[in-house]
């Protein structure tokens, strides 16, 4: 089948999931067309069956805000017509599900019914989507999607609590390509930790929802008891404040801000612990990636993290903001090599439950179902 994929092309989890899923579908022989404003960071457009269509938003001085949704809908219509796309899969509801609805209506006028699958990822529901400025449009476009999926049970429940949803929401958890983390990547620990320090890692787009000050605070408590280095990977609005916080606490030399990097596997390979302190987190893909690299996770108990990180098995969870408990749990693992090794193994075993081979076929089944129901109801829908 020919699948049109709409996503954010950046380092964020929804873009990563969309890209990895598209790549896997292409490997299965489907034709996958990415429709975004720039090439997704993890996408290799030279792979067979992968295509990329750039959405161009033309500047016009009259507009304070350029109408991205319009350009996106138009590009979807154009791609469906020129490439013969069978199905559109949009990741992150805002504004993708809404733009897909417009594309669908335009195509209907031309006698084409294009099924739309919408995957809800996180703040499209838990933060941004709930905002009264967007809520009616988000509700409408969720209800107009042919199939709606959510990346965790927690996100599904959150959606049902906050929106009047008539559609069934199917939970398809995020997945990880375990083979990527088993390759013998050289763990160049000594470059980062020349004196045998423990390596603690955090990766995010450093928005306030990630509670970045908590990460610095936890690390401050850890390094008081144990020689350690903190790797801060990613970039975002909270980074500068975090750098200042580390300076104020006198630990700046131990905190390495590495910015945006694609060397995640190499960095996880040398990590002893992963910290995730979010106020809301629908799944926590990055925690799953850490677990696939055998790194135990110390996290908050927000949203869907509880469906990934198992307390006392793959890491520990604590109440959002309880930095003291999270620091104590971190030290418990860092100072007990046997327990640490046990948690490392458990984390990897747990990650296997979210392996790509288990989860990707669920999306394929969703696509087939959306297509077959369309074939059945096509005549009526076109009227
Ligand atoms: O929703 C967001 O904040 C952005 C989104 C992204 O694109 O990074 O992240 C969400 O989707 C990921 C992939 O499904 C999940 O692993 C993240 O938990 C989720 N982020 C939040 O809920 C904060």
mmCIF file of C-alpha atoms and ligand atoms in Angstrom:
data_model
loop_
_atom_site.group_PDB
_atom_site.id
_atom_site.type_symbol
_atom_site.label_atom_id
_atom_site.label_comp_id
_atom_site.label_asym_id
_atom_site.label_seq_id
_atom_site.Cartn_x
_atom_site.Cartn_y
_atom_site.Cartn_z
ATOM 1 C CA UNK A 1 0.000 0.000 0.000
ATOM 2 C CA UNK A 2 1.011 3.636 -0.352
ATOM 3 C CA UNK A 3 1.092 5.437 2.977
ATOM 4 C CA UNK A 4 1.278 9.209 3.471
ATOM 5 C CA UNK A 5 2.905 10.071 6.819
ATOM 6 C CA UNK A 6 2.513 13.495 8.396
ATOM 7 C CA UNK A 7 4.634 14.306 11.436
ATOM 8 C CA UNK A 8 6.900 16.836 13.085
ATOM 9 C CA UNK A 9 10.326 16.275 11.566
ATOM 10 C CA UNK A 10 12.286 17.318 14.659
ATOM 11 C CA UNK A 11 13.994 15.389 17.476
ATOM 12 C CA UNK A 12 10.689 14.985 19.400
ATOM 13 C CA UNK A 13 9.339 11.522 20.182
ATOM 14 C CA UNK A 14 6.307 11.716 17.882
ATOM 15 C CA UNK A 15 8.554 12.470 14.904
ATOM 16 C CA UNK A 16 10.898 9.651 15.889
ATOM 17 C CA UNK A 17 8.036 7.143 16.151
ATOM 18 C CA UNK A 18 6.552 8.302 12.829
ATOM 19 C CA UNK A 19 9.924 8.040 11.099
ATOM 20 C CA UNK A 20 10.846 4.624 12.518
ATOM 21 C CA UNK A 21 7.386 3.284 11.719
ATOM 22 C CA UNK A 22 7.589 4.606 8.158
ATOM 23 C CA UNK A 23 11.023 3.041 7.708
ATOM 24 C CA UNK A 24 9.738 -0.324 8.919
ATOM 25 C CA UNK A 25 6.689 -0.145 6.628
ATOM 26 C CA UNK A 26 9.002 0.635 3.707
ATOM 27 C CA UNK A 27 11.112 -2.410 4.596
ATOM 28 C CA UNK A 28 7.937 -4.496 4.460
ATOM 29 C CA UNK A 29 7.462 -3.352 0.869
ATOM 30 C CA UNK A 30 4.959 -0.530 1.343
ATOM 31 C CA UNK A 31 5.613 2.827 -0.304
ATOM 32 C CA UNK A 32 5.962 5.499 2.361
ATOM 33 C CA UNK A 33 5.629 9.213 1.598
ATOM 34 C CA UNK A 34 6.618 11.647 4.349
ATOM 35 C CA UNK A 35 4.837 14.984 4.110
ATOM 36 C CA UNK A 36 6.488 17.544 6.414
ATOM 37 C CA UNK A 37 8.105 20.992 6.420
ATOM 38 C CA UNK A 38 11.627 19.563 6.548
ATOM 39 C CA UNK A 39 13.271 16.186 6.247
ATOM 40 C CA UNK A 40 12.705 14.157 9.438
ATOM 41 C CA UNK A 41 15.977 13.957 11.379
ATOM 42 C CA UNK A 42 16.118 10.167 11.486
ATOM 43 C CA UNK A 43 15.046 9.663 7.858
ATOM 44 C CA UNK A 44 17.332 8.399 5.116
ATOM 45 C CA UNK A 45 15.599 9.380 1.890
ATOM 46 C CA UNK A 46 17.892 7.143 -0.131
ATOM 47 C CA UNK A 47 16.319 4.018 1.364
ATOM 48 C CA UNK A 48 14.061 2.055 -1.014
ATOM 49 C CA UNK A 49 10.322 2.867 -0.864
ATOM 50 C CA UNK A 50 10.883 6.105 1.067
ATOM 51 C CA UNK A 51 9.825 9.462 -0.361
ATOM 52 C CA UNK A 52 9.824 12.917 1.103
ATOM 53 C CA UNK A 53 7.498 15.783 0.101
ATOM 54 C CA UNK A 54 8.309 19.175 1.558
ATOM 55 C CA UNK A 55 5.509 21.463 2.641
ATOM 56 C CA UNK A 56 6.373 24.995 1.537
ATOM 57 C CA UNK A 57 4.815 27.851 3.432
ATOM 58 C CA UNK A 58 5.212 31.040 1.469
ATOM 59 C CA UNK A 59 5.759 34.213 3.422
ATOM 60 C CA UNK A 60 3.339 37.002 2.748
ATOM 61 C CA UNK A 61 3.763 40.317 4.574
ATOM 62 C CA UNK A 62 0.054 40.629 5.353
ATOM 63 C CA UNK A 63 0.155 37.568 7.578
ATOM 64 C CA UNK A 64 1.507 37.785 11.084
ATOM 65 C CA UNK A 65 1.160 33.975 11.196
ATOM 66 C CA UNK A 66 1.739 31.992 8.020
ATOM 67 C CA UNK A 67 -1.111 29.503 7.354
ATOM 68 C CA UNK A 68 0.809 26.211 7.721
ATOM 69 C CA UNK A 69 -2.343 24.046 7.909
ATOM 70 C CA UNK A 70 -3.465 25.294 4.499
ATOM 71 C CA UNK A 71 -0.121 24.509 2.916
ATOM 72 C CA UNK A 72 -0.098 21.109 4.608
ATOM 73 C CA UNK A 73 -3.638 20.215 3.465
ATOM 74 C CA UNK A 74 -2.781 21.305 -0.065
ATOM 75 C CA UNK A 75 0.392 19.216 -0.031
ATOM 76 C CA UNK A 76 -1.546 16.186 1.224
ATOM 77 C CA UNK A 77 -4.083 16.599 -1.583
ATOM 78 C CA UNK A 78 -1.336 17.017 -4.149
ATOM 79 C CA UNK A 79 0.603 13.971 -2.884
ATOM 80 C CA UNK A 80 -2.491 11.768 -2.783
ATOM 81 C CA UNK A 81 -3.320 12.744 -6.361
ATOM 82 C CA UNK A 82 0.150 12.538 -7.860
ATOM 83 C CA UNK A 83 1.425 9.497 -5.954
ATOM 84 C CA UNK A 84 -1.818 7.570 -5.589
ATOM 85 C CA UNK A 85 -1.616 7.453 -1.778
ATOM 86 C CA UNK A 86 -4.044 4.944 -0.212
ATOM 87 C CA UNK A 87 -4.032 6.101 3.388
ATOM 88 C CA UNK A 88 -2.853 9.062 5.478
ATOM 89 C CA UNK A 89 -1.316 8.521 8.921
ATOM 90 C CA UNK A 90 -0.981 11.716 10.922
ATOM 91 C CA UNK A 91 1.119 11.836 14.081
ATOM 92 C CA UNK A 92 0.280 14.460 16.751
ATOM 93 C CA UNK A 93 -3.227 15.872 16.407
ATOM 94 C CA UNK A 94 -2.315 19.552 16.176
ATOM 95 C CA UNK A 95 -2.632 20.676 13.442
ATOM 96 C CA UNK A 96 -2.086 17.458 11.485
ATOM 97 C CA UNK A 97 -5.445 15.766 12.126
ATOM 98 C CA UNK A 98 -7.267 18.980 11.281
ATOM 99 C CA UNK A 99 -5.267 19.507 8.078
ATOM 100 C CA UNK A 100 -5.935 15.869 7.138
ATOM 101 C CA UNK A 101 -9.665 16.412 7.540
ATOM 102 C CA UNK A 102 -9.497 19.351 5.132
ATOM 103 C CA UNK A 103 -7.488 17.292 2.644
ATOM 104 C CA UNK A 104 -10.038 14.498 2.923
ATOM 105 C CA UNK A 105 -12.924 16.868 2.183
ATOM 106 C CA UNK A 106 -11.117 18.360 -0.809
ATOM 107 C CA UNK A 107 -10.372 14.891 -2.171
ATOM 108 C CA UNK A 108 -14.002 13.821 -1.654
ATOM 109 C CA UNK A 109 -15.015 16.573 -4.074
ATOM 110 C CA UNK A 110 -12.806 14.804 -6.588
ATOM 111 C CA UNK A 111 -14.431 11.439 -5.887
ATOM 112 C CA UNK A 112 -11.555 10.088 -3.767
ATOM 113 C CA UNK A 113 -12.040 8.788 -0.238
ATOM 114 C CA UNK A 114 -8.778 8.813 1.700
ATOM 115 C CA UNK A 115 -8.849 7.155 5.120
ATOM 116 C CA UNK A 116 -7.087 9.019 7.915
ATOM 117 C CA UNK A 117 -5.410 7.363 10.907
ATOM 118 C CA UNK A 118 -4.567 9.789 13.734
ATOM 119 C CA UNK A 119 -2.054 8.887 16.429
ATOM 120 C CA UNK A 120 -2.225 10.914 19.629
ATOM 121 C CA UNK A 121 1.208 11.330 21.183
ATOM 122 C CA UNK A 122 1.136 13.524 24.250
ATOM 123 C CA UNK A 123 0.868 17.253 24.664
ATOM 124 C CA UNK A 124 -1.441 17.407 21.633
ATOM 125 C CA UNK A 125 -3.898 16.133 24.267
ATOM 126 C CA UNK A 126 -2.474 16.734 27.730
ATOM 127 C CA UNK A 127 -1.370 20.363 27.334
ATOM 128 C CA UNK A 128 -1.839 22.155 24.031
ATOM 129 C CA UNK A 129 -4.960 20.335 22.851
ATOM 130 C CA UNK A 130 -6.863 21.155 26.030
ATOM 131 C CA UNK A 131 -6.324 24.867 25.545
ATOM 132 C CA UNK A 132 -9.692 26.486 24.684
ATOM 133 C CA UNK A 133 -8.044 28.063 21.612
ATOM 134 C CA UNK A 134 -7.607 24.621 20.077
ATOM 135 C CA UNK A 135 -10.003 22.264 21.861
ATOM 136 C CA UNK A 136 -13.035 22.450 19.517
ATOM 137 C CA UNK A 137 -10.848 21.860 16.444
ATOM 138 C CA UNK A 138 -8.910 19.041 18.130
ATOM 139 C CA UNK A 139 -12.132 17.323 19.272
ATOM 140 C CA UNK A 140 -13.621 17.670 15.812
ATOM 141 C CA UNK A 141 -10.605 16.290 13.992
ATOM 142 C CA UNK A 142 -10.220 13.341 16.380
ATOM 143 C CA UNK A 143 -13.862 12.456 15.767
ATOM 144 C CA UNK A 144 -13.478 12.787 12.013
ATOM 145 C CA UNK A 145 -10.470 10.438 11.821
ATOM 146 C CA UNK A 146 -11.227 6.954 10.530
ATOM 147 C CA UNK A 147 -9.092 5.329 13.221
ATOM 148 C CA UNK A 148 -7.560 6.943 16.306
ATOM 149 C CA UNK A 149 -4.654 5.416 18.190
ATOM 150 C CA UNK A 150 -2.924 6.511 21.355
ATOM 151 C CA UNK A 151 0.596 5.609 22.494
ATOM 152 C CA UNK A 152 -0.471 4.592 26.018
ATOM 153 C CA UNK A 153 -3.458 3.648 28.106
ATOM 154 C CA UNK A 154 -2.843 6.718 30.239
ATOM 155 C CA UNK A 155 -3.074 9.005 27.201
ATOM 156 C CA UNK A 156 -6.240 7.258 26.044
ATOM 157 C CA UNK A 157 -7.860 7.808 29.451
ATOM 158 C CA UNK A 158 -6.690 11.399 29.503
ATOM 159 C CA UNK A 159 -8.235 11.965 26.064
ATOM 160 C CA UNK A 160 -11.555 10.420 27.095
ATOM 161 C CA UNK A 161 -11.606 12.560 30.258
ATOM 162 C CA UNK A 162 -10.865 15.810 28.478
ATOM 163 C CA UNK A 163 -12.615 15.553 25.109
ATOM 164 C CA UNK A 164 -15.995 14.340 23.924
ATOM 165 C CA UNK A 165 -14.692 11.548 21.729
ATOM 166 C CA UNK A 166 -17.110 9.408 19.743
ATOM 167 C CA UNK A 167 -14.413 7.267 18.141
ATOM 168 C CA UNK A 168 -12.887 4.234 19.767
ATOM 169 C CA UNK A 169 -9.264 4.915 20.746
ATOM 170 C CA UNK A 170 -6.902 2.001 20.218
ATOM 171 C CA UNK A 171 -3.736 1.816 22.314
ATOM 172 C CA UNK A 172 -0.612 0.957 20.335
ATOM 173 C CA UNK A 173 2.430 1.546 22.522
ATOM 174 C CA UNK A 174 5.637 3.021 21.180
ATOM 175 C CA UNK A 175 8.357 0.645 20.114
ATOM 176 C CA UNK A 176 12.110 0.345 19.890
ATOM 177 C CA UNK A 177 14.460 -1.307 17.416
ATOM 178 C CA UNK A 178 16.430 -3.442 19.871
ATOM 179 C CA UNK A 179 19.010 -4.428 17.295
ATOM 180 C CA UNK A 180 20.289 -0.848 17.206
ATOM 181 C CA UNK A 181 21.303 -1.053 20.844
ATOM 182 C CA UNK A 182 22.924 -4.476 20.699
ATOM 183 C CA UNK A 183 25.494 -3.574 18.125
ATOM 184 C CA UNK A 184 28.960 -3.385 19.598
ATOM 185 C CA UNK A 185 29.203 0.380 19.687
ATOM 186 C CA UNK A 186 32.429 1.323 21.435
ATOM 187 C CA UNK A 187 31.545 2.814 24.823
ATOM 188 C CA UNK A 188 34.167 5.525 25.111
ATOM 189 C CA UNK A 189 33.489 6.133 28.781
ATOM 190 C CA UNK A 190 36.923 7.468 29.570
ATOM 191 C CA UNK A 191 36.450 10.448 27.267
ATOM 192 C CA UNK A 192 33.469 11.592 29.334
ATOM 193 C CA UNK A 193 34.431 10.189 32.719
ATOM 194 C CA UNK A 194 38.266 9.990 32.820
ATOM 195 C CA UNK A 195 38.382 9.177 36.535
ATOM 196 C CA UNK A 196 35.848 6.376 36.483
ATOM 197 C CA UNK A 197 32.946 8.613 37.494
ATOM 198 C CA UNK A 198 29.390 7.273 37.191
ATOM 199 C CA UNK A 199 27.516 8.624 34.170
ATOM 200 C CA UNK A 200 23.950 9.875 34.615
ATOM 201 C CA UNK A 201 22.024 10.920 31.496
ATOM 202 C CA UNK A 202 18.998 12.989 30.559
ATOM 203 C CA UNK A 203 17.688 13.490 27.024
ATOM 204 C CA UNK A 204 14.819 15.787 26.080
ATOM 205 C CA UNK A 205 13.759 18.845 24.168
ATOM 206 C CA UNK A 206 14.124 20.726 27.468
ATOM 207 C CA UNK A 207 10.672 22.244 27.693
ATOM 208 C CA UNK A 208 9.235 23.196 31.096
ATOM 209 C CA UNK A 209 7.072 20.035 31.081
ATOM 210 C CA UNK A 210 10.310 18.035 31.547
ATOM 211 C CA UNK A 211 11.055 19.764 34.893
ATOM 212 C CA UNK A 212 14.697 20.318 33.972
ATOM 213 C CA UNK A 213 15.563 22.013 37.324
ATOM 214 C CA UNK A 214 14.671 18.695 39.008
ATOM 215 C CA UNK A 215 17.294 16.900 36.904
ATOM 216 C CA UNK A 216 20.014 19.317 38.042
ATOM 217 C CA UNK A 217 18.794 19.143 41.612
ATOM 218 C CA UNK A 218 18.835 15.318 41.661
ATOM 219 C CA UNK A 219 22.287 15.263 40.143
ATOM 220 C CA UNK A 220 23.529 17.771 42.716
ATOM 221 C CA UNK A 221 22.458 15.358 45.462
ATOM 222 C CA UNK A 222 23.998 12.368 43.646
ATOM 223 C CA UNK A 223 27.408 13.966 43.137
ATOM 224 C CA UNK A 224 27.536 14.960 46.816
ATOM 225 C CA UNK A 225 27.784 11.237 47.607
ATOM 226 C CA UNK A 226 29.304 9.669 44.506
ATOM 227 C CA UNK A 227 31.757 10.852 41.845
ATOM 228 C CA UNK A 228 29.530 11.396 38.810
ATOM 229 C CA UNK A 229 29.023 13.230 35.532
ATOM 230 C CA UNK A 230 25.662 14.376 34.164
ATOM 231 C CA UNK A 231 25.064 14.303 30.405
ATOM 232 C CA UNK A 232 22.363 16.739 29.322
ATOM 233 C CA UNK A 233 21.430 15.846 25.753
ATOM 234 C CA UNK A 234 19.044 17.885 23.611
ATOM 235 C CA UNK A 235 18.154 21.532 23.537
ATOM 236 C CA UNK A 236 15.192 23.736 24.354
ATOM 237 C CA UNK A 237 13.879 26.744 26.246
ATOM 238 C CA UNK A 238 14.954 25.456 29.685
ATOM 239 C CA UNK A 239 18.584 24.790 28.801
ATOM 240 C CA UNK A 240 19.994 28.200 29.613
ATOM 241 C CA UNK A 241 18.364 28.250 33.039
ATOM 242 C CA UNK A 242 19.703 24.761 33.715
ATOM 243 C CA UNK A 243 23.225 25.855 32.814
ATOM 244 C CA UNK A 244 22.904 28.775 35.227
ATOM 245 C CA UNK A 245 21.517 26.480 37.947
ATOM 246 C CA UNK A 246 24.527 24.156 37.530
ATOM 247 C CA UNK A 247 26.875 27.170 37.765
ATOM 248 C CA UNK A 248 25.106 28.497 40.867
ATOM 249 C CA UNK A 249 25.414 25.089 42.536
ATOM 250 C CA UNK A 250 29.121 24.918 41.656
ATOM 251 C CA UNK A 251 28.748 21.721 39.611
ATOM 252 C CA UNK A 252 28.997 23.119 36.082
ATOM 253 C CA UNK A 253 32.233 21.226 35.346
ATOM 254 C CA UNK A 254 30.416 17.956 36.041
ATOM 255 C CA UNK A 255 27.411 18.720 33.818
ATOM 256 C CA UNK A 256 28.010 18.315 30.092
ATOM 257 C CA UNK A 257 25.441 20.057 27.895
ATOM 258 C CA UNK A 258 25.859 18.265 24.591
ATOM 259 C CA UNK A 259 22.989 19.884 22.660
ATOM 260 C CA UNK A 260 21.196 18.130 19.818
ATOM 261 C CA UNK A 261 23.070 15.063 18.736
ATOM 262 C CA UNK A 262 22.326 11.965 16.744
ATOM 263 C CA UNK A 263 24.869 9.945 18.787
ATOM 264 C CA UNK A 264 22.204 8.761 21.229
ATOM 265 C CA UNK A 265 23.225 5.093 21.070
ATOM 266 C CA UNK A 266 26.868 5.843 21.889
ATOM 267 C CA UNK A 267 25.848 8.062 24.787
ATOM 268 C CA UNK A 268 23.350 5.586 26.216
ATOM 269 C CA UNK A 269 25.940 2.862 25.847
ATOM 270 C CA UNK A 270 28.149 4.586 28.427
ATOM 271 C CA UNK A 271 25.308 5.662 30.759
ATOM 272 C CA UNK A 272 24.737 4.139 34.186
ATOM 273 C CA UNK A 273 21.382 5.766 34.891
ATOM 274 C CA UNK A 274 18.717 7.670 32.974
ATOM 275 C CA UNK A 275 16.675 10.456 34.606
ATOM 276 C CA UNK A 276 13.195 11.520 33.451
ATOM 277 C CA UNK A 277 11.387 13.903 35.803
ATOM 278 C CA UNK A 278 8.488 15.100 33.606
ATOM 279 C CA UNK A 279 5.317 16.689 34.936
ATOM 280 C CA UNK A 280 3.364 14.964 32.177
ATOM 281 C CA UNK A 281 4.626 12.259 29.864
ATOM 282 C CA UNK A 282 2.281 10.161 27.789
ATOM 283 C CA UNK A 283 4.802 7.365 27.244
ATOM 284 C CA UNK A 284 8.461 8.372 27.530
ATOM 285 C CA UNK A 285 9.984 6.889 24.395
ATOM 286 C CA UNK A 286 13.396 8.079 25.470
ATOM 287 C CA UNK A 287 13.141 6.006 28.676
ATOM 288 C CA UNK A 288 12.355 2.953 26.552
ATOM 289 C CA UNK A 289 15.408 3.661 24.394
ATOM 290 C CA UNK A 290 17.530 3.890 27.544
ATOM 291 C CA UNK A 291 16.131 0.563 28.741
ATOM 292 C CA UNK A 292 16.920 -1.024 25.369
ATOM 293 C CA UNK A 293 20.506 0.065 26.020
ATOM 294 C CA UNK A 294 20.332 -1.612 29.469
ATOM 295 C CA UNK A 295 20.176 1.663 31.371
ATOM 296 C CA UNK A 296 17.886 1.680 34.440
ATOM 297 C CA UNK A 297 15.478 4.636 34.664
ATOM 298 C CA UNK A 298 14.776 6.890 37.631
ATOM 299 C CA UNK A 299 11.606 8.759 36.768
ATOM 300 C CA UNK A 300 8.559 10.595 37.964
ATOM 301 C CA UNK A 301 5.310 8.660 38.002
ATOM 302 C CA UNK A 302 3.657 10.917 35.418
ATOM 303 C CA UNK A 303 1.119 9.508 32.944
ATOM 304 C CA UNK A 304 2.319 6.681 30.755
ATOM 305 C CA UNK A 305 5.844 6.396 32.201
ATOM 306 C CA UNK A 306 4.289 3.901 34.625
ATOM 307 C CA UNK A 307 3.456 1.686 31.663
ATOM 308 C CA UNK A 308 7.114 1.568 30.643
ATOM 309 C CA UNK A 309 9.354 1.847 33.730
ATOM 310 C CA UNK A 310 8.548 -0.781 36.359
ATOM 311 C CA UNK A 311 9.161 0.393 39.918
ATOM 312 C CA UNK A 312 11.757 -1.705 41.723
ATOM 313 C CA UNK A 313 12.476 -3.754 38.587
ATOM 314 C CA UNK A 314 13.709 -1.619 35.689
ATOM 315 C CA UNK A 315 14.307 1.484 37.783
ATOM 316 C CA UNK A 316 12.340 3.491 40.315
ATOM 317 C CA UNK A 317 9.450 5.942 40.141
ATOM 318 C CA UNK A 318 8.649 8.751 42.550
ATOM 319 C CA UNK A 319 6.028 11.460 42.862
ATOM 320 C CA UNK A 320 6.495 14.332 40.422
ATOM 321 C CA UNK A 321 8.905 16.846 41.985
ATOM 322 C CA UNK A 322 10.152 14.536 44.761
ATOM 323 C CA UNK A 323 13.814 15.066 43.922
ATOM 324 C CA UNK A 324 15.065 13.750 47.256
ATOM 325 C CA UNK A 325 13.486 10.327 46.720
ATOM 326 C CA UNK A 326 14.698 10.216 43.116
ATOM 327 C CA UNK A 327 18.251 11.072 44.248
ATOM 328 C CA UNK A 328 18.117 8.368 46.942
ATOM 329 C CA UNK A 329 16.935 5.779 44.425
ATOM 330 C CA UNK A 330 19.706 6.840 42.056
ATOM 331 C CA UNK A 331 22.342 6.362 44.749
ATOM 332 C CA UNK A 332 20.842 3.027 45.748
ATOM 333 C CA UNK A 333 21.605 1.729 42.259
ATOM 334 C CA UNK A 334 24.874 3.536 41.662
ATOM 335 C CA UNK A 335 26.329 2.354 44.962
ATOM 336 C CA UNK A 336 25.228 -1.266 44.668
ATOM 337 C CA UNK A 337 26.862 -2.903 41.617
ATOM 338 C CA UNK A 338 24.963 -6.193 41.898
ATOM 339 C CA UNK A 339 21.578 -4.531 42.146
ATOM 340 C CA UNK A 340 22.559 -2.166 39.364
ATOM 341 C CA UNK A 341 23.459 -5.071 37.067
ATOM 342 C CA UNK A 342 20.175 -6.806 37.914
ATOM 343 C CA UNK A 343 18.219 -3.660 37.001
ATOM 344 C CA UNK A 344 20.230 -3.306 33.791
ATOM 345 C CA UNK A 345 19.187 -6.808 32.731
ATOM 346 C CA UNK A 346 15.575 -6.239 33.802
ATOM 347 C CA UNK A 347 15.429 -2.992 31.829
ATOM 348 C CA UNK A 348 16.528 -4.772 28.699
ATOM 349 C CA UNK A 349 14.058 -7.635 29.228
ATOM 350 C CA UNK A 350 11.244 -5.111 29.682
ATOM 351 C CA UNK A 351 12.278 -3.218 26.519
ATOM 352 C CA UNK A 352 11.851 -6.455 24.586
ATOM 353 C CA UNK A 353 8.099 -6.258 25.297
ATOM 354 C CA UNK A 354 8.067 -3.086 23.172
ATOM 355 C CA UNK A 355 10.146 -4.492 20.362
ATOM 356 C CA UNK A 356 9.542 -3.208 16.885
ATOM 357 C CA UNK A 357 8.672 -6.696 15.655
ATOM 358 C CA UNK A 358 5.777 -6.922 18.110
ATOM 359 C CA UNK A 359 4.346 -3.426 17.713
ATOM 360 C CA UNK A 360 4.789 -2.497 14.025
ATOM 361 C CA UNK A 361 2.374 -5.215 12.753
ATOM 362 C CA UNK A 362 -0.336 -3.638 14.916
ATOM 363 C CA UNK A 363 -0.133 -0.479 12.784
ATOM 364 C CA UNK A 364 -0.133 -2.523 9.611
ATOM 365 C CA UNK A 365 -3.314 -4.213 10.821
ATOM 366 C CA UNK A 366 -4.853 -0.777 11.541
ATOM 367 C CA UNK A 367 -4.017 0.391 7.994
ATOM 368 C CA UNK A 368 -5.525 -2.747 6.458
ATOM 369 C CA UNK A 369 -8.658 -2.353 8.552
ATOM 370 C CA UNK A 370 -9.044 1.327 7.638
ATOM 371 C CA UNK A 371 -8.652 0.464 3.969
ATOM 372 C CA UNK A 372 -11.052 -2.466 3.970
ATOM 373 C CA UNK A 373 -13.757 -0.580 5.855
ATOM 374 C CA UNK A 374 -13.415 2.183 3.288
ATOM 375 C CA UNK A 375 -13.829 -0.253 0.405
ATOM 376 C CA UNK A 376 -17.014 -1.508 2.035
ATOM 377 C CA UNK A 377 -18.499 1.898 2.812
ATOM 378 C CA UNK A 378 -17.014 3.841 -0.070
ATOM 379 C CA UNK A 379 -20.150 4.216 -2.160
ATOM 380 C CA UNK A 380 -22.140 5.645 0.759
ATOM 381 C CA UNK A 381 -19.380 7.894 1.936
ATOM 382 C CA UNK A 382 -18.976 9.468 -1.464
ATOM 383 C CA UNK A 383 -22.594 10.597 -1.579
HETATM 384 O O1 LIG B 1 3.719 15.634 23.092
HETATM 385 C C1 LIG B 1 4.822 16.158 23.153
HETATM 386 O O2 LIG B 1 5.208 16.850 24.079
HETATM 387 C C2 LIG B 1 5.740 15.987 22.032
HETATM 388 C C3 LIG B 1 5.896 14.592 21.671
HETATM 389 C C4 LIG B 1 7.075 14.643 20.797
HETATM 390 O O3 LIG B 1 6.895 14.833 19.620
HETATM 391 O O4 LIG B 1 8.159 14.564 21.365
HETATM 392 O O5 LIG B 1 6.171 13.715 22.782
HETATM 393 C C5 LIG B 1 5.164 12.823 23.136
HETATM 394 O O6 LIG B 1 5.217 11.738 22.231
HETATM 395 C C6 LIG B 1 6.239 10.776 22.453
HETATM 396 C C7 LIG B 1 6.126 9.719 21.352
HETATM 397 O O7 LIG B 1 4.893 9.091 21.378
HETATM 398 C C8 LIG B 1 6.086 10.192 23.848
HETATM 399 O O8 LIG B 1 7.075 9.201 24.073
HETATM 400 C C9 LIG B 1 6.252 11.322 24.864
HETATM 401 O O9 LIG B 1 6.008 10.784 26.144
HETATM 402 C C10 LIG B 1 5.243 12.421 24.584
HETATM 403 N N1 LIG B 1 5.581 13.584 25.418
HETATM 404 C C11 LIG B 1 4.786 13.997 26.403
HETATM 405 O O10 LIG B 1 3.737 13.464 26.695
HETATM 406 C C12 LIG B 1 5.282 15.169 27.165
#
